[in-house]
Amino acid sequence: MKKGLTIKEMHITPIAIKDPPLLNAAGLHAPYALRTIIELVTHDGISGISEIPGSKVVNDSLETVVDTVTGTDPFHLNKIMELLKNRISAESDQRGIQPWDKRRLVHIFSAIEVACLDITGKVCERPVVDLLGGKHRDRVPFAAYLFYKREGAGGTLGFSKDPDAEGWAAARQEQALEPDEIVRQAEVMCREYGFQSIKLKGGVYHPENEVEAVLALRKAFGPEIPLRLDPNALWNPDTAVGYGKKMEGVLEYLEDPVRGQENMARVRKALKTPLATNMCTTSFEDIPGSIRLGSEDIILCDHHFWGGLRSCMQLARLANTFGRGLSMHSNSHLGISLAAMVHLGAAIPQLDYALDTHYPWQSEEVIAEGPFTFEDGSVAVPDGPGLGVTLDRKALGVLHEQYHECCLTERDDEIEMQKIQPGWTFLPVRW
Ligand code: GKR
Ligand code: MG
């Protein structure tokens, strides 16, 4: 093997990006969301990048694999993954009960795999989608992702209201708690991005209020715009069946109404509305249970949490085999993650639903090409080699500085929530 192709350097840069005060089942988003940017550089100077959710625990683990990754051939992903698996103990590597996934190994796989694919794409002068087998579509559709939003802590820090802001920029700065405010949020977001499906992040208020918001959205948008609600497993099965029935025929799917595969299966049997998950079937080890119990209709893949783009392609195959629909989950992210999501979304054969993205909520970028543009709710697959996006090194420096200044080391929405509601605690099941 020519030495030139092997990985010489691995750079891990934690960043903090401004995030609005979005409410969810676990509390309130902090003023900054943490991400980590990984850059691998080969001996002959080819650089590959990736972006993953940031936390000190994952960053520390990434530091421990630098020696493992350097010296490897970015084309030999199977071998690299094997080496990483031997290095990071899967023991005590738990997803956790929050809406997001905390496992270190899947984050690390994703970080290294995507950066390697960026390199190998550049070597072959092909976009990442071609390394995944080629495009099934030129544009990838996304859904509007609505959030209840509350001033007082969270994202207000670092956000001063801009009196001249218009359209989506203004809506992003406004509080939204009532159904009519959620409808307005949807109208502005859909107008600006052209989204043709809408998801509401629930698990914030009593189900009665959230169902009211869904019905208000239906009234405002009509049956042509598919709607989804995601209470992030905060409902008990009776609540889910009761409120699920009020939304029969209105929702495209109900996402994680309850916690665990057994409860999901029970609710699924009682409702006609399809159920989706990014909380109960979240790894290949969960697939047998999913099939045995029948816990969901749709699996939301996420390359950061399923261990990379190729794993998600394998999941797509399995989902198809077992009659599961496939879509995509998201957390607060920037353009490197979005680029990877779009390459994957274009390569997946059966993309049954518009994908999730938090992207419209973000106001900062780390890619030199500037923010991605959405047309009719979809993003064009980048056609440059690799991911087709490059690092804006100045922006990376600024966001890294911001990381040090904000002093956050992991996502903790409960602490932010307690700033506006002292004593508030995250309950895995609330209603
Ligand atoms: O960012 O508040 C959020 C979301 O609640 C996120 O953490 C979830 O992981 O979007 C996610 C979901 O679909 O469950
Ligand atoms: Mg979800």
GROMACS .gro file of C-alpha atoms and ligand atoms in nm:
model
  446
    1MET     CA    1   0.000   0.000   0.000
    2LYS     CA    2   0.125   0.348  -0.084
    3LYS     CA    3   0.195   0.542   0.235
    4GLY     CA    4   0.040   0.850   0.075
    5LEU     CA    5  -0.309   0.709   0.112
    6THR     CA    6  -0.289   0.627   0.482
    7ILE     CA    7  -0.418   0.855   0.754
    8LYS     CA    8  -0.148   1.075   0.903
    9GLU     CA    9  -0.345   1.313   1.125
   10MET     CA   10  -0.672   1.312   1.317
   11HIS     CA   11  -0.804   1.643   1.451
   12ILE     CA   12  -1.091   1.662   1.699
   13THR     CA   13  -1.246   2.006   1.739
   14PRO     CA   14  -1.535   2.055   1.983
   15ILE     CA   15  -1.761   2.345   1.891
   16ALA     CA   16  -2.064   2.515   2.043
   17ILE     CA   17  -2.336   2.654   1.818
   18LYS     CA   18  -2.609   2.896   1.921
   19ASP     CA   19  -2.939   2.718   1.976
   20PRO     CA   20  -3.284   2.867   2.042
   21PRO     CA   21  -3.484   2.788   2.360
   22LEU     CA   22  -3.665   2.480   2.226
   23LEU     CA   23  -3.872   2.274   2.468
   24ASN     CA   24  -3.886   1.898   2.468
   25ALA     CA   25  -3.960   1.600   2.690
   26ALA     CA   26  -3.621   1.628   2.860
   27GLY     CA   27  -3.647   2.002   2.932
   28LEU     CA   28  -3.516   2.299   2.738
   29HIS     CA   29  -3.234   2.340   2.489
   30ALA     CA   30  -2.931   2.520   2.633
   31PRO     CA   31  -2.805   2.844   2.472
   32TYR     CA   32  -2.554   2.634   2.281
   33ALA     CA   33  -2.568   2.291   2.125
   34LEU     CA   34  -2.240   2.099   2.127
   35ARG     CA   35  -2.101   1.937   1.813
   36THR     CA   36  -1.761   1.789   1.738
   37ILE     CA   37  -1.585   1.826   1.405
   38ILE     CA   38  -1.342   1.552   1.306
   39GLU     CA   39  -1.081   1.595   1.036
   40LEU     CA   40  -0.862   1.315   0.904
   41VAL     CA   41  -0.568   1.400   0.679
   42THR     CA   42  -0.376   1.150   0.467
   43HIS     CA   43   0.001   1.154   0.416
   44ASP     CA   44  -0.051   1.311   0.076
   45GLY     CA   45  -0.265   1.587   0.223
   46ILE     CA   46  -0.621   1.476   0.141
   47SER     CA   47  -0.858   1.585   0.415
   48GLY     CA   48  -1.189   1.423   0.516
   49ILE     CA   49  -1.437   1.575   0.761
   50SER     CA   50  -1.734   1.472   0.972
   51GLU     CA   51  -1.962   1.616   1.241
   52ILE     CA   52  -2.118   1.439   1.540
   53PRO     CA   53  -2.311   1.544   1.852
   54GLY     CA   54  -2.056   1.673   2.103
   55SER     CA   55  -1.990   1.570   2.461
   56LYS     CA   56  -1.679   1.551   2.673
   57VAL     CA   57  -1.724   1.176   2.713
   58VAL     CA   58  -1.732   1.115   2.338
   59ASN     CA   59  -1.450   1.363   2.273
   60ASP     CA   60  -1.229   1.194   2.534
   61SER     CA   61  -1.300   0.857   2.371
   62LEU     CA   62  -1.215   1.002   2.031
   63GLU     CA   63  -0.879   1.116   2.172
   64THR     CA   64  -0.805   0.758   2.279
   65VAL     CA   65  -0.848   0.625   1.924
   66VAL     CA   66  -0.619   0.872   1.746
   67ASP     CA   67  -0.334   0.618   1.752
   68THR     CA   68  -0.568   0.348   1.625
   69VAL     CA   69  -0.695   0.554   1.333
   70THR     CA   70  -0.366   0.702   1.219
   71GLY     CA   71  -0.173   0.468   0.991
   72THR     CA   72  -0.490   0.302   0.857
   73ASP     CA   73  -0.613   0.306   0.499
   74PRO     CA   74  -0.941   0.503   0.468
   75PHE     CA   75  -1.062   0.250   0.209
   76HIS     CA   76  -1.038  -0.027   0.471
   77LEU     CA   77  -1.344   0.071   0.671
   78ASN     CA   78  -1.421  -0.284   0.783
   79LYS     CA   79  -1.078  -0.316   0.940
   80ILE     CA   80  -1.095   0.032   1.096
   81MET     CA   81  -1.434  -0.045   1.255
   82GLU     CA   82  -1.297  -0.373   1.393
   83LEU     CA   83  -1.001  -0.189   1.545
   84LEU     CA   84  -1.229   0.073   1.700
   85LYS     CA   85  -1.458  -0.194   1.843
   86ASN     CA   86  -1.162  -0.357   2.014
   87ARG     CA   87  -1.050  -0.023   2.151
   88ILE     CA   88  -1.378   0.117   2.291
   89SER     CA   89  -1.544  -0.111   2.538
   90ALA     CA   90  -1.913  -0.153   2.464
   91GLU     CA   91  -1.968  -0.229   2.831
   92SER     CA   92  -2.167   0.045   3.002
   93ASP     CA   93  -2.218   0.201   2.658
   94GLN     CA   94  -2.587   0.279   2.711
   95ARG     CA   95  -2.826   0.475   2.492
   96GLY     CA   96  -2.982   0.636   2.800
   97ILE     CA   97  -3.345   0.739   2.860
   98GLN     CA   98  -3.326   1.084   2.700
   99PRO     CA   99  -3.466   1.143   2.351
  100TRP     CA  100  -3.111   1.134   2.214
  101ASP     CA  101  -2.852   0.856   2.208
  102LYS     CA  102  -2.546   0.862   2.434
  103ARG     CA  103  -2.354   0.556   2.313
  104ARG     CA  104  -1.989   0.636   2.246
  105LEU     CA  105  -1.909   0.361   1.999
  106VAL     CA  106  -2.177   0.453   1.744
  107HIS     CA  107  -2.071   0.818   1.755
  108ILE     CA  108  -1.708   0.724   1.700
  109PHE     CA  109  -1.786   0.482   1.417
  110SER     CA  110  -1.990   0.754   1.250
  111ALA     CA  111  -1.722   1.020   1.297
  112ILE     CA  112  -1.445   0.808   1.148
  113GLU     CA  113  -1.652   0.643   0.874
  114VAL     CA  114  -1.793   0.967   0.733
  115ALA     CA  115  -1.452   1.138   0.733
  116CYS     CA  116  -1.299   0.832   0.559
  117LEU     CA  117  -1.576   0.834   0.297
  118ASP     CA  118  -1.508   1.204   0.240
  119ILE     CA  119  -1.144   1.114   0.172
  120THR     CA  120  -1.211   0.813  -0.048
  121GLY     CA  121  -1.469   1.009  -0.244
  122LYS     CA  122  -1.204   1.273  -0.310
  123VAL     CA  123  -0.951   1.007  -0.413
  124CYS     CA  124  -1.201   0.855  -0.661
  125GLU     CA  125  -1.338   1.198  -0.753
  126ARG     CA  126  -1.689   1.077  -0.670
  127PRO     CA  127  -1.955   1.207  -0.429
  128VAL     CA  128  -2.019   1.000  -0.114
  129VAL     CA  129  -2.359   0.895  -0.251
  130ASP     CA  130  -2.174   0.701  -0.524
  131LEU     CA  131  -1.973   0.516  -0.259
  132LEU     CA  132  -2.308   0.410  -0.109
  133GLY     CA  133  -2.418   0.264  -0.441
  134GLY     CA  134  -2.537   0.574  -0.622
  135LYS     CA  135  -2.836   0.806  -0.626
  136HIS     CA  136  -3.200   0.705  -0.620
  137ARG     CA  137  -3.298   1.073  -0.625
  138ASP     CA  138  -3.132   1.407  -0.697
  139ARG     CA  139  -3.304   1.596  -0.416
  140VAL     CA  140  -3.381   1.476  -0.064
  141PRO     CA  141  -3.708   1.589   0.101
  142PHE     CA  142  -3.719   1.717   0.460
  143ALA     CA  143  -4.006   1.800   0.697
  144ALA     CA  144  -4.069   2.120   0.894
  145TYR     CA  145  -3.972   2.048   1.254
  146LEU     CA  146  -4.184   2.258   1.493
  147PHE     CA  147  -4.103   2.318   1.857
  148TYR     CA  148  -4.275   2.475   2.155
  149LYS     CA  149  -4.042   2.753   2.250
  150ARG     CA  150  -4.005   2.954   2.565
  151GLU     CA  151  -3.799   3.257   2.665
  152GLY     CA  152  -3.633   3.284   3.004
  153ALA     CA  153  -3.332   3.056   2.993
  154GLY     CA  154  -3.194   2.823   2.730
  155GLY     CA  155  -3.128   2.992   2.402
  156THR     CA  156  -3.206   3.345   2.517
  157LEU     CA  157  -2.846   3.369   2.633
  158GLY     CA  158  -2.650   3.471   2.328
  159PHE     CA  159  -2.969   3.566   2.142
  160SER     CA  160  -3.071   3.927   2.141
  161LYS     CA  161  -3.388   3.992   1.946
  162ASP     CA  162  -3.327   4.162   1.615
  163PRO     CA  163  -3.605   4.421   1.566
  164ASP     CA  164  -3.548   4.415   1.188
  165ALA     CA  165  -3.572   4.036   1.155
  166GLU     CA  166  -3.842   3.918   0.916
  167GLY     CA  167  -3.995   3.587   0.810
  168TRP     CA  168  -3.837   3.279   0.957
  169ALA     CA  169  -3.558   3.480   1.124
  170ALA     CA  170  -3.821   3.668   1.328
  171ALA     CA  171  -4.028   3.357   1.402
  172ARG     CA  172  -3.719   3.183   1.534
  173GLN     CA  173  -3.686   3.456   1.797
  174GLU     CA  174  -4.045   3.441   1.918
  175GLN     CA  175  -4.198   3.245   2.200
  176ALA     CA  176  -4.444   2.981   2.079
  177LEU     CA  177  -4.656   2.800   2.335
  178GLU     CA  178  -5.015   2.811   2.210
  179PRO     CA  179  -5.164   2.614   1.917
  180ASP     CA  180  -5.208   2.931   1.709
  181GLU     CA  181  -4.842   3.025   1.769
  182ILE     CA  182  -4.739   2.676   1.654
  183VAL     CA  183  -4.952   2.719   1.341
  184ARG     CA  184  -4.780   3.053   1.274
  185GLN     CA  185  -4.439   2.892   1.326
  186ALA     CA  186  -4.536   2.623   1.072
  187GLU     CA  187  -4.663   2.878   0.822
  188VAL     CA  188  -4.346   3.085   0.833
  189MET     CA  189  -4.116   2.784   0.824
  190CYS     CA  190  -4.303   2.619   0.536
  191ARG     CA  191  -4.319   2.947   0.344
  192GLU     CA  192  -3.946   3.001   0.375
  193TYR     CA  193  -3.827   2.644   0.317
  194GLY     CA  194  -4.113   2.498   0.115
  195PHE     CA  195  -4.156   2.197   0.348
  196GLN     CA  196  -4.439   1.967   0.253
  197SER     CA  197  -4.464   1.763   0.575
  198ILE     CA  198  -4.473   1.887   0.934
  199LYS     CA  199  -4.352   1.736   1.260
  200LEU     CA  200  -4.435   1.878   1.604
  201LYS     CA  201  -4.204   1.801   1.893
  202GLY     CA  202  -4.434   1.704   2.177
  203GLY     CA  203  -4.385   1.562   2.527
  204VAL     CA  204  -4.386   1.919   2.656
  205TYR     CA  205  -4.747   1.985   2.756
  206HIS     CA  206  -5.041   1.772   2.859
  207PRO     CA  207  -5.144   1.557   2.560
  208GLU     CA  208  -5.475   1.749   2.541
  209ASN     CA  209  -5.283   2.068   2.444
  210GLU     CA  210  -5.055   1.893   2.198
  211VAL     CA  211  -5.343   1.716   2.025
  212GLU     CA  212  -5.515   2.055   2.003
  213ALA     CA  213  -5.206   2.193   1.827
  214VAL     CA  214  -5.203   1.899   1.583
  215LEU     CA  215  -5.570   1.953   1.502
  216ALA     CA  216  -5.505   2.326   1.455
  217LEU     CA  217  -5.225   2.240   1.211
  218ARG     CA  218  -5.456   2.006   1.024
  219LYS     CA  219  -5.719   2.279   1.001
  220ALA     CA  220  -5.465   2.531   0.875
  221PHE     CA  221  -5.283   2.305   0.627
  222GLY     CA  222  -5.548   2.053   0.519
  223PRO     CA  223  -5.498   1.682   0.451
  224GLU     CA  224  -5.238   1.735   0.174
  225ILE     CA  225  -4.966   1.817   0.429
  226PRO     CA  226  -4.875   1.508   0.634
  227LEU     CA  227  -4.843   1.571   1.008
  228ARG     CA  228  -4.644   1.394   1.280
  229LEU     CA  229  -4.629   1.429   1.656
  230ASP     CA  230  -4.338   1.310   1.872
  231PRO     CA  231  -4.400   1.299   2.250
  232ASN     CA  232  -4.063   1.124   2.300
  233ALA     CA  233  -4.211   0.832   2.499
  234LEU     CA  234  -4.361   1.048   2.775
  235TRP     CA  235  -4.711   0.897   2.750
  236ASN     CA  236  -4.830   0.577   2.912
  237PRO     CA  237  -5.004   0.323   2.685
  238ASP     CA  238  -5.361   0.419   2.789
  239THR     CA  239  -5.289   0.787   2.728
  240ALA     CA  240  -5.133   0.705   2.391
  241VAL     CA  241  -5.431   0.496   2.282
  242GLY     CA  242  -5.684   0.754   2.408
  243TYR     CA  243  -5.517   1.056   2.247
  244GLY     CA  244  -5.397   0.853   1.950
  245LYS     CA  245  -5.763   0.781   1.866
  246LYS     CA  246  -5.836   1.154   1.858
  247MET     CA  247  -5.572   1.190   1.587
  248GLU     CA  248  -5.666   0.885   1.374
  249GLY     CA  249  -5.673   0.986   1.010
  250VAL     CA  250  -5.491   1.311   1.090
  251LEU     CA  251  -5.135   1.192   1.154
  252GLU     CA  252  -4.901   1.046   0.896
  253TYR     CA  253  -4.737   0.879   1.195
  254LEU     CA  254  -4.715   0.906   1.570
  255GLU     CA  255  -4.352   0.898   1.685
  256ASP     CA  256  -4.253   0.726   2.010
  257PRO     CA  257  -4.578   0.787   2.199
  258VAL     CA  258  -4.464   0.537   2.467
  259ARG     CA  259  -4.146   0.390   2.609
  260GLY     CA  260  -4.009   0.048   2.509
  261GLN     CA  261  -4.090  -0.204   2.239
  262GLU     CA  262  -4.360  -0.386   2.442
  263ASN     CA  263  -4.558  -0.068   2.507
  264MET     CA  264  -4.514   0.049   2.149
  265ALA     CA  265  -4.646  -0.289   2.027
  266ARG     CA  266  -4.948  -0.260   2.255
  267VAL     CA  267  -5.035   0.088   2.130
  268ARG     CA  268  -4.971  -0.011   1.771
  269LYS     CA  269  -5.228  -0.290   1.798
  270ALA     CA  270  -5.490  -0.045   1.927
  271LEU     CA  271  -5.439   0.231   1.668
  272LYS     CA  272  -5.465   0.254   1.291
  273THR     CA  273  -5.209   0.537   1.279
  274PRO     CA  274  -4.857   0.407   1.199
  275LEU     CA  275  -4.598   0.436   1.478
  276ALA     CA  276  -4.240   0.552   1.422
  277THR     CA  277  -3.938   0.536   1.650
  278ASN     CA  278  -3.597   0.671   1.724
  279MET     CA  279  -3.621   0.552   2.086
  280CYS     CA  280  -3.725   0.185   2.105
  281THR     CA  281  -3.557   0.031   1.800
  282THR     CA  282  -3.225   0.210   1.787
  283SER     CA  283  -2.967  -0.055   1.706
  284PHE     CA  284  -2.931  -0.382   1.516
  285GLU     CA  285  -2.959  -0.564   1.850
  286ASP     CA  286  -3.315  -0.423   1.880
  287ILE     CA  287  -3.431  -0.563   1.544
  288PRO     CA  288  -3.526  -0.913   1.667
  289GLY     CA  289  -3.745  -0.759   1.941
  290SER     CA  290  -3.898  -0.521   1.692
  291ILE     CA  291  -3.997  -0.808   1.463
  292ARG     CA  292  -4.111  -1.040   1.741
  293LEU     CA  293  -4.326  -0.778   1.912
  294GLY     CA  294  -4.419  -0.557   1.617
  295SER     CA  295  -4.318  -0.239   1.796
  296GLU     CA  296  -4.327   0.013   1.512
  297ASP     CA  297  -4.407   0.069   1.145
  298ILE     CA  298  -4.125   0.312   1.070
  299ILE     CA  299  -3.765   0.325   1.191
  300LEU     CA  300  -3.594   0.663   1.197
  301CYS     CA  301  -3.234   0.604   1.108
  302ASP     CA  302  -2.959   0.847   1.204
  303HIS     CA  303  -2.603   0.788   1.085
  304HIS     CA  304  -2.464   0.945   1.405
  305PHE     CA  305  -2.649   0.690   1.618
  306TRP     CA  306  -2.647   0.383   1.393
  307GLY     CA  307  -2.269   0.392   1.348
  308GLY     CA  308  -2.236   0.555   1.007
  309LEU     CA  309  -2.383   0.581   0.660
  310ARG     CA  310  -2.313   0.222   0.554
  311SER     CA  311  -2.487   0.090   0.866
  312CYS     CA  312  -2.792   0.295   0.775
  313MET     CA  313  -2.784   0.142   0.426
  314GLN     CA  314  -2.786  -0.203   0.591
  315LEU     CA  315  -3.072  -0.091   0.813
  316ALA     CA  316  -3.263   0.022   0.503
  317ARG     CA  317  -3.232  -0.329   0.359
  318LEU     CA  318  -3.347  -0.491   0.683
  319ALA     CA  319  -3.634  -0.246   0.722
  320ASN     CA  320  -3.749  -0.330   0.372
  321THR     CA  321  -3.720  -0.704   0.436
  322PHE     CA  322  -3.936  -0.684   0.748
  323GLY     CA  323  -4.189  -0.437   0.613
  324ARG     CA  324  -4.072  -0.138   0.812
  325GLY     CA  325  -4.077   0.209   0.657
  326LEU     CA  326  -3.765   0.419   0.690
  327SER     CA  327  -3.708   0.785   0.763
  328MET     CA  328  -3.442   0.989   0.944
  329HIS     CA  329  -3.404   1.138   1.292
  330SER     CA  330  -3.215   1.456   1.370
  331ASN     CA  331  -3.070   1.667   1.650
  332SER     CA  332  -2.934   2.026   1.632
  333HIS     CA  333  -2.668   2.013   1.359
  334LEU     CA  334  -2.470   2.204   1.099
  335GLY     CA  335  -2.393   2.155   0.731
  336ILE     CA  336  -2.138   1.873   0.751
  337SER     CA  337  -2.400   1.651   0.914
  338LEU     CA  338  -2.663   1.774   0.670
  339ALA     CA  339  -2.438   1.690   0.374
  340ALA     CA  340  -2.393   1.335   0.506
  341MET     CA  341  -2.770   1.304   0.569
  342VAL     CA  342  -2.844   1.416   0.213
  343HIS     CA  343  -2.597   1.169   0.056
  344LEU     CA  344  -2.757   0.893   0.263
  345GLY     CA  345  -3.111   1.010   0.187
  346ALA     CA  346  -3.030   1.001  -0.184
  347ALA     CA  347  -2.880   0.649  -0.167
  348ILE     CA  348  -3.155   0.478   0.037
  349PRO     CA  349  -3.376   0.292  -0.214
  350GLN     CA  350  -3.712   0.323  -0.038
  351LEU     CA  351  -3.732   0.662   0.128
  352ASP     CA  352  -4.087   0.653   0.251
  353TYR     CA  353  -4.109   0.985   0.436
  354ALA     CA  354  -3.956   1.331   0.434
  355LEU     CA  355  -3.658   1.335   0.674
  356ASP     CA  356  -3.624   1.525   1.001
  357THR     CA  357  -3.382   1.814   1.031
  358HIS     CA  358  -3.321   2.080   1.297
  359TYR     CA  359  -3.122   2.280   1.042
  360PRO     CA  360  -3.363   2.579   1.009
  361TRP     CA  361  -3.321   2.645   1.383
  362GLN     CA  362  -2.947   2.700   1.352
  363SER     CA  363  -2.798   3.042   1.277
  364GLU     CA  364  -2.429   2.953   1.242
  365GLU     CA  365  -2.232   2.744   0.993
  366VAL     CA  366  -1.895   2.575   0.972
  367ILE     CA  367  -1.886   2.498   0.599
  368ALA     CA  368  -1.720   2.734   0.351
  369GLU     CA  369  -2.005   2.695   0.100
  370GLY     CA  370  -2.243   2.873   0.342
  371PRO     CA  371  -2.579   2.741   0.459
  372PHE     CA  372  -2.755   2.478   0.248
  373THR     CA  373  -3.059   2.602   0.060
  374PHE     CA  374  -3.393   2.425   0.062
  375GLU     CA  375  -3.626   2.435  -0.236
  376ASP     CA  376  -3.977   2.295  -0.199
  377GLY     CA  377  -3.851   2.146   0.128
  378SER     CA  378  -3.574   1.947  -0.035
  379VAL     CA  379  -3.196   1.973  -0.061
  380ALA     CA  380  -2.997   1.892  -0.375
  381VAL     CA  381  -2.733   1.622  -0.333
  382PRO     CA  382  -2.391   1.791  -0.334
  383ASP     CA  383  -2.208   1.681  -0.650
  384GLY     CA  384  -1.848   1.763  -0.555
  385PRO     CA  385  -1.613   1.479  -0.457
  386GLY     CA  386  -1.662   1.330  -0.109
  387LEU     CA  387  -1.922   1.506   0.102
  388GLY     CA  388  -1.902   1.806  -0.133
  389VAL     CA  389  -1.858   2.054   0.153
  390THR     CA  390  -1.541   2.203   0.297
  391LEU     CA  391  -1.443   2.342   0.635
  392ASP     CA  392  -1.456   2.717   0.692
  393ARG     CA  393  -1.152   2.723   0.918
  394LYS     CA  394  -1.217   3.073   1.047
  395ALA     CA  395  -1.572   2.980   1.149
  396LEU     CA  396  -1.440   2.659   1.304
  397GLY     CA  397  -1.203   2.869   1.519
  398VAL     CA  398  -1.484   3.101   1.630
  399LEU     CA  399  -1.717   2.814   1.719
  400HIS     CA  400  -1.437   2.635   1.903
  401GLU     CA  401  -1.372   2.952   2.106
  402GLN     CA  402  -1.747   2.963   2.179
  403TYR     CA  403  -1.719   2.604   2.307
  404HIS     CA  404  -1.457   2.707   2.562
  405GLU     CA  405  -1.650   3.017   2.663
  406CYS     CA  406  -1.984   2.842   2.716
  407CYS     CA  407  -1.833   2.587   2.958
  408LEU     CA  408  -2.087   2.317   2.863
  409THR     CA  409  -1.955   1.962   2.854
  410GLU     CA  410  -2.268   1.768   2.765
  411ARG     CA  411  -2.629   1.823   2.668
  412ASP     CA  412  -2.845   1.865   2.978
  413ASP     CA  413  -3.192   2.002   2.899
  414GLU     CA  414  -3.313   1.942   3.256
  415ILE     CA  415  -3.072   2.197   3.405
  416GLU     CA  416  -3.187   2.462   3.154
  417MET     CA  417  -3.550   2.389   3.233
  418GLN     CA  418  -3.485   2.429   3.605
  419LYS     CA  419  -3.371   2.786   3.538
  420ILE     CA  420  -3.724   2.879   3.436
  421GLN     CA  421  -3.907   2.623   3.650
  422PRO     CA  422  -3.713   2.549   3.968
  423GLY     CA  423  -3.753   2.191   4.083
  424TRP     CA  424  -3.861   2.064   3.738
  425THR     CA  425  -3.739   1.710   3.679
  426PHE     CA  426  -3.723   1.494   3.370
  427LEU     CA  427  -3.965   1.203   3.402
  428PRO     CA  428  -3.928   0.911   3.160
  429VAL     CA  429  -4.311   0.881   3.154
  430ARG     CA  430  -4.519   1.186   3.253
  431TRP     CA  431  -4.876   1.138   3.133
  432GKR     O1  432  -3.361   1.840   1.991
  432GKR     O2  433  -3.513   1.862   2.144
  432GKR     C1  434  -3.461   1.800   2.052
  432GKR     C2  435  -3.522   1.669   2.010
  432GKR     O3  436  -3.616   1.631   2.107
  432GKR     C3  437  -3.418   1.563   1.993
  432GKR     O4  438  -3.336   1.557   2.107
  432GKR     C4  439  -3.474   1.426   1.968
  432GKR     O5  440  -3.370   1.334   1.972
  432GKR     O6  441  -3.546   1.513   1.754
  432GKR     C5  442  -3.534   1.407   1.833
  432GKR     C6  443  -3.644   1.307   1.820
  432GKR     O7  444  -3.697   1.294   1.714
  432GKR     O8  445  -3.674   1.234   1.915
  433MG      MG  446  -3.824   1.127   1.786
   0.00000   0.00000   0.00000
